mmCIF file with all atom_site columns, C-alpha atoms in Angstrom:
data_model
loop_
_atom_site.group_PDB
_atom_site.id
_atom_site.type_symbol
_atom_site.label_atom_id
_atom_site.label_alt_id
_atom_site.label_comp_id
_atom_site.label_asym_id
_atom_site.label_entity_id
_atom_site.label_seq_id
_atom_site.pdbx_PDB_ins_code
_atom_site.Cartn_x
_atom_site.Cartn_y
_atom_site.Cartn_z
_atom_site.occupancy
_atom_site.B_iso_or_equiv
_atom_site.pdbx_formal_charge
_atom_site.auth_seq_id
_atom_site.auth_comp_id
_atom_site.auth_asym_id
_atom_site.auth_atom_id
_atom_site.pdbx_PDB_model_num
ATOM 1   C CA . MET H 1 1   ? 8.415   -1.540  -12.883 1.00 0.00 ? 1   MET H CA 1
ATOM 2   C CA . THR H 1 2   ? 9.474   -4.455  -10.690 1.00 0.00 ? 2   THR H CA 1
ATOM 3   C CA . GLU H 1 3   ? 7.492   -7.665  -10.954 1.00 0.00 ? 3   GLU H CA 1
ATOM 4   C CA . LEU H 1 4   ? 5.962   -8.775  -7.663  1.00 0.00 ? 4   LEU H CA 1
ATOM 5   C CA . PRO H 1 5   ? 6.052   -12.447 -6.732  1.00 0.00 ? 5   PRO H CA 1
ATOM 6   C CA . LEU H 1 6   ? 2.673   -14.085 -6.965  1.00 0.00 ? 6   LEU H CA 1
ATOM 7   C CA . ALA H 1 7   ? 1.081   -15.204 -3.724  1.00 0.00 ? 7   ALA H CA 1
ATOM 8   C CA . SER H 1 8   ? -1.336  -18.092 -3.525  1.00 0.00 ? 8   SER H CA 1
ATOM 9   C CA . CYS H 1 9   ? -3.204  -17.029 -0.387  1.00 0.00 ? 9   CYS H CA 1
ATOM 10  C CA . CYS H 1 10  ? -6.164  -15.446 -2.199  1.00 0.00 ? 10  CYS H CA 1
ATOM 11  C CA . PRO H 1 11  ? -8.207  -17.192 -4.859  1.00 0.00 ? 11  PRO H CA 1
ATOM 12  C CA . PRO H 1 12  ? -8.262  -15.293 -8.162  1.00 0.00 ? 12  PRO H CA 1
ATOM 13  C CA . VAL H 1 13  ? -11.515 -13.377 -8.636  1.00 0.00 ? 13  VAL H CA 1
ATOM 14  C CA . LEU H 1 14  ? -11.855 -14.678 -12.171 1.00 0.00 ? 14  LEU H CA 1
ATOM 15  C CA . VAL H 1 15  ? -11.658 -18.326 -11.070 1.00 0.00 ? 15  VAL H CA 1
ATOM 16  C CA . ASP H 1 16  ? -13.438 -18.642 -7.729  1.00 0.00 ? 16  ASP H CA 1
ATOM 17  C CA . ALA H 1 17  ? -15.780 -16.370 -5.849  1.00 0.00 ? 17  ALA H CA 1
ATOM 18  C CA . LEU H 1 18  ? -14.202 -14.496 -2.955  1.00 0.00 ? 18  LEU H CA 1
ATOM 19  C CA . THR H 1 19  ? -15.517 -15.061 0.522   1.00 0.00 ? 19  THR H CA 1
ATOM 20  C CA . GLU H 1 20  ? -17.255 -12.118 2.144   1.00 0.00 ? 20  GLU H CA 1
ATOM 21  C CA . ASP H 1 21  ? -14.227 -11.481 4.383   1.00 0.00 ? 21  ASP H CA 1
ATOM 22  C CA . ASP H 1 22  ? -11.731 -11.699 1.506   1.00 0.00 ? 22  ASP H CA 1
ATOM 23  C CA . ALA H 1 23  ? -13.861 -9.351  -0.586  1.00 0.00 ? 23  ALA H CA 1
ATOM 24  C CA . ALA H 1 24  ? -14.140 -6.826  2.249   1.00 0.00 ? 24  ALA H CA 1
ATOM 25  C CA . GLN H 1 25  ? -10.369 -6.890  2.826   1.00 0.00 ? 25  GLN H CA 1
ATOM 26  C CA . ALA H 1 26  ? -9.562  -6.504  -0.875  1.00 0.00 ? 26  ALA H CA 1
ATOM 27  C CA . ALA H 1 27  ? -12.146 -3.738  -1.292  1.00 0.00 ? 27  ALA H CA 1
ATOM 28  C CA . GLY H 1 28  ? -10.590 -1.804  1.584   1.00 0.00 ? 28  GLY H CA 1
ATOM 29  C CA . ALA H 1 29  ? -7.168  -2.022  -0.024  1.00 0.00 ? 29  ALA H CA 1
ATOM 30  C CA . PHE H 1 30  ? -8.469  -1.044  -3.463  1.00 0.00 ? 30  PHE H CA 1
ATOM 31  C CA . LYS H 1 31  ? -10.389 1.851   -1.894  1.00 0.00 ? 31  LYS H CA 1
ATOM 32  C CA . ALA H 1 32  ? -7.162  3.060   -0.263  1.00 0.00 ? 32  ALA H CA 1
ATOM 33  C CA . LEU H 1 33  ? -5.404  2.860   -3.636  1.00 0.00 ? 33  LEU H CA 1
ATOM 34  C CA . ALA H 1 34  ? -8.189  4.760   -5.419  1.00 0.00 ? 34  ALA H CA 1
ATOM 35  C CA . ASP H 1 35  ? -6.948  8.111   -4.075  1.00 0.00 ? 35  ASP H CA 1
ATOM 36  C CA . PRO H 1 36  ? -4.313  9.741   -6.331  1.00 0.00 ? 36  PRO H CA 1
ATOM 37  C CA . VAL H 1 37  ? -2.246  11.093  -3.417  1.00 0.00 ? 37  VAL H CA 1
ATOM 38  C CA . ARG H 1 38  ? -2.156  7.693   -1.695  1.00 0.00 ? 38  ARG H CA 1
ATOM 39  C CA . LEU H 1 39  ? -1.270  5.949   -4.940  1.00 0.00 ? 39  LEU H CA 1
ATOM 40  C CA . ARG H 1 40  ? 1.551   8.456   -5.482  1.00 0.00 ? 40  ARG H CA 1
ATOM 41  C CA . LEU H 1 41  ? 2.805   8.009   -1.897  1.00 0.00 ? 41  LEU H CA 1
ATOM 42  C CA . LEU H 1 42  ? 2.808   4.236   -2.342  1.00 0.00 ? 42  LEU H CA 1
ATOM 43  C CA . SER H 1 43  ? 4.713   4.619   -5.603  1.00 0.00 ? 43  SER H CA 1
ATOM 44  C CA . LEU H 1 44  ? 7.303   6.945   -4.032  1.00 0.00 ? 44  LEU H CA 1
ATOM 45  C CA . ILE H 1 45  ? 7.843   4.626   -1.076  1.00 0.00 ? 45  ILE H CA 1
ATOM 46  C CA . ALA H 1 46  ? 8.121   1.584   -3.352  1.00 0.00 ? 46  ALA H CA 1
ATOM 47  C CA . ALA H 1 47  ? 10.611  3.329   -5.643  1.00 0.00 ? 47  ALA H CA 1
ATOM 48  C CA . ALA H 1 48  ? 12.807  4.320   -2.695  1.00 0.00 ? 48  ALA H CA 1
ATOM 49  C CA . GLY H 1 49  ? 12.492  1.003   -0.853  1.00 0.00 ? 49  GLY H CA 1
ATOM 50  C CA . GLU H 1 50  ? 11.525  2.935   2.261   1.00 0.00 ? 50  GLU H CA 1
ATOM 51  C CA . ALA H 1 51  ? 10.785  6.577   3.014   1.00 0.00 ? 51  ALA H CA 1
ATOM 52  C CA . CYS H 1 52  ? 10.776  8.879   6.016   1.00 0.00 ? 52  CYS H CA 1
ATOM 53  C CA . VAL H 1 53  ? 7.538   10.708  6.652   1.00 0.00 ? 53  VAL H CA 1
ATOM 54  C CA . CYS H 1 54  ? 9.612   13.888  6.918   1.00 0.00 ? 54  CYS H CA 1
ATOM 55  C CA . ASP H 1 55  ? 10.487  13.755  3.194   1.00 0.00 ? 55  ASP H CA 1
ATOM 56  C CA . LEU H 1 56  ? 7.082   12.940  1.747   1.00 0.00 ? 56  LEU H CA 1
ATOM 57  C CA . PRO H 1 57  ? 5.081   16.200  2.118   1.00 0.00 ? 57  PRO H CA 1
ATOM 58  C CA . ALA H 1 58  ? 7.372   18.088  -0.265  1.00 0.00 ? 58  ALA H CA 1
ATOM 59  C CA . LEU H 1 59  ? 7.270   15.247  -2.796  1.00 0.00 ? 59  LEU H CA 1
ATOM 60  C CA . VAL H 1 60  ? 3.457   15.254  -3.048  1.00 0.00 ? 60  VAL H CA 1
ATOM 61  C CA . ASP H 1 61  ? 2.933   18.982  -2.353  1.00 0.00 ? 61  ASP H CA 1
ATOM 62  C CA . ARG H 1 62  ? 0.701   18.321  0.661   1.00 0.00 ? 62  ARG H CA 1
ATOM 63  C CA . SER H 1 63  ? 0.918   19.322  4.307   1.00 0.00 ? 63  SER H CA 1
ATOM 64  C CA . GLN H 1 64  ? 2.493   16.987  6.845   1.00 0.00 ? 64  GLN H CA 1
ATOM 65  C CA . PRO H 1 65  ? -0.873  16.273  8.578   1.00 0.00 ? 65  PRO H CA 1
ATOM 66  C CA . THR H 1 66  ? -2.441  15.412  5.207   1.00 0.00 ? 66  THR H CA 1
ATOM 67  C CA . VAL H 1 67  ? 0.422   13.068  4.318   1.00 0.00 ? 67  VAL H CA 1
ATOM 68  C CA . SER H 1 68  ? 0.217   11.446  7.764   1.00 0.00 ? 68  SER H CA 1
ATOM 69  C CA . HIS H 1 69  ? -3.514  10.853  7.252   1.00 0.00 ? 69  HIS H CA 1
ATOM 70  C CA . HIS H 1 70  ? -2.930  9.234   3.863   1.00 0.00 ? 70  HIS H CA 1
ATOM 71  C CA . LEU H 1 71  ? -0.134  7.059   5.257   1.00 0.00 ? 71  LEU H CA 1
ATOM 72  C CA . LYS H 1 72  ? -2.431  5.916   8.079   1.00 0.00 ? 72  LYS H CA 1
ATOM 73  C CA . VAL H 1 73  ? -5.061  4.892   5.525   1.00 0.00 ? 73  VAL H CA 1
ATOM 74  C CA . LEU H 1 74  ? -2.426  2.939   3.573   1.00 0.00 ? 74  LEU H CA 1
ATOM 75  C CA . ALA H 1 75  ? -1.158  1.304   6.768   1.00 0.00 ? 75  ALA H CA 1
ATOM 76  C CA . ASP H 1 76  ? -4.679  0.422   7.945   1.00 0.00 ? 76  ASP H CA 1
ATOM 77  C CA . ALA H 1 77  ? -5.298  -1.204  4.543   1.00 0.00 ? 77  ALA H CA 1
ATOM 78  C CA . GLY H 1 78  ? -2.136  -3.286  5.015   1.00 0.00 ? 78  GLY H CA 1
ATOM 79  C CA . LEU H 1 79  ? -0.334  -1.711  2.076   1.00 0.00 ? 79  LEU H CA 1
ATOM 80  C CA . VAL H 1 80  ? 2.551   -0.136  4.000   1.00 0.00 ? 80  VAL H CA 1
ATOM 81  C CA . GLU H 1 81  ? 4.257   -0.869  7.278   1.00 0.00 ? 81  GLU H CA 1
ATOM 82  C CA . ARG H 1 82  ? 5.522   1.765   9.676   1.00 0.00 ? 82  ARG H CA 1
ATOM 83  C CA . GLU H 1 83  ? 8.697   1.715   11.749  1.00 0.00 ? 83  GLU H CA 1
ATOM 84  C CA . GLN H 1 84  ? 9.465   4.380   14.335  1.00 0.00 ? 84  GLN H CA 1
ATOM 85  C CA . ARG H 1 85  ? 13.103  5.554   14.292  1.00 0.00 ? 85  ARG H CA 1
ATOM 86  C CA . GLY H 1 86  ? 13.669  8.238   16.872  1.00 0.00 ? 86  GLY H CA 1
ATOM 87  C CA . ARG H 1 87  ? 11.177  10.997  16.217  1.00 0.00 ? 87  ARG H CA 1
ATOM 88  C CA . TRP H 1 88  ? 10.475  9.997   12.604  1.00 0.00 ? 88  TRP H CA 1
ATOM 89  C CA . ALA H 1 89  ? 8.327   7.259   11.124  1.00 0.00 ? 89  ALA H CA 1
ATOM 90  C CA . TRP H 1 90  ? 9.676   5.302   8.184   1.00 0.00 ? 90  TRP H CA 1
ATOM 91  C CA . PHE H 1 91  ? 7.423   3.456   5.750   1.00 0.00 ? 91  PHE H CA 1
ATOM 92  C CA . ARG H 1 92  ? 7.943   0.408   3.530   1.00 0.00 ? 92  ARG H CA 1
ATOM 93  C CA . VAL H 1 93  ? 5.530   -1.129  1.035   1.00 0.00 ? 93  VAL H CA 1
ATOM 94  C CA . ARG H 1 94  ? 4.122   -4.511  2.002   1.00 0.00 ? 94  ARG H CA 1
ATOM 95  C CA . THR H 1 95  ? 4.806   -6.272  -1.284  1.00 0.00 ? 95  THR H CA 1
ATOM 96  C CA . ASP H 1 96  ? 3.174   -9.437  0.052   1.00 0.00 ? 96  ASP H CA 1
ATOM 97  C CA . HIS H 1 97  ? -0.167  -7.667  0.362   1.00 0.00 ? 97  HIS H CA 1
ATOM 98  C CA . LEU H 1 98  ? 0.147   -6.043  -3.063  1.00 0.00 ? 98  LEU H CA 1
ATOM 99  C CA . ALA H 1 99  ? 0.927   -9.444  -4.539  1.00 0.00 ? 99  ALA H CA 1
ATOM 100 C CA . GLU H 1 100 ? -2.239  -10.847 -2.935  1.00 0.00 ? 100 GLU H CA 1
ATOM 101 C CA . LEU H 1 101 ? -4.323  -8.092  -4.556  1.00 0.00 ? 101 LEU H CA 1
ATOM 102 C CA . ARG H 1 102 ? -2.663  -8.695  -7.895  1.00 0.00 ? 102 ARG H CA 1
ATOM 103 C CA . THR H 1 103 ? -3.192  -12.446 -7.657  1.00 0.00 ? 103 THR H CA 1
ATOM 104 C CA . ALA H 1 104 ? -6.862  -11.972 -6.822  1.00 0.00 ? 104 ALA H CA 1
ATOM 105 C CA . LEU H 1 105 ? -7.386  -10.268 -10.190 1.00 0.00 ? 105 LEU H CA 1
ATOM 106 C CA . LEU H 1 106 ? -5.313  -12.539 -12.403 1.00 0.00 ? 106 LEU H CA 1
ATOM 107 C CA . PRO H 1 107 ? -7.085  -14.768 -14.895 1.00 0.00 ? 107 PRO H CA 1
ATOM 108 C CA . PRO H 1 108 ? -6.471  -18.498 -14.520 1.00 0.00 ? 108 PRO H CA 1
ATOM 109 C CA . THR H 1 109 ? -3.358  -19.870 -16.159 1.00 0.00 ? 109 THR H CA 1
ATOM 110 C CA . ALA H 1 110 ? -3.690  -22.681 -18.634 1.00 0.00 ? 110 ALA H CA 1
#
């Protein structure tokens, strides 16, 4: 697994209390990741670097509308970004946002 660079935009949960807005944003992202299909989609997209929506239904054994719904949830949570190329949408993982979530949970360094 590739190490993500650490971002310093969010205070670690174990050091400082999150603001209400930061907590709501992080909770939304963690909620999106709590679904096994969405977590698998995120993993597939991350492993490929980017993925066309046309290829994903077969990889997760779900219908195209179901995959599109899950991708919308991931995009709304800021975890993936979408780019339209002709008739197909391509998705990339927003590593900056994942790094923020990771940083928020890290214990303080000595």
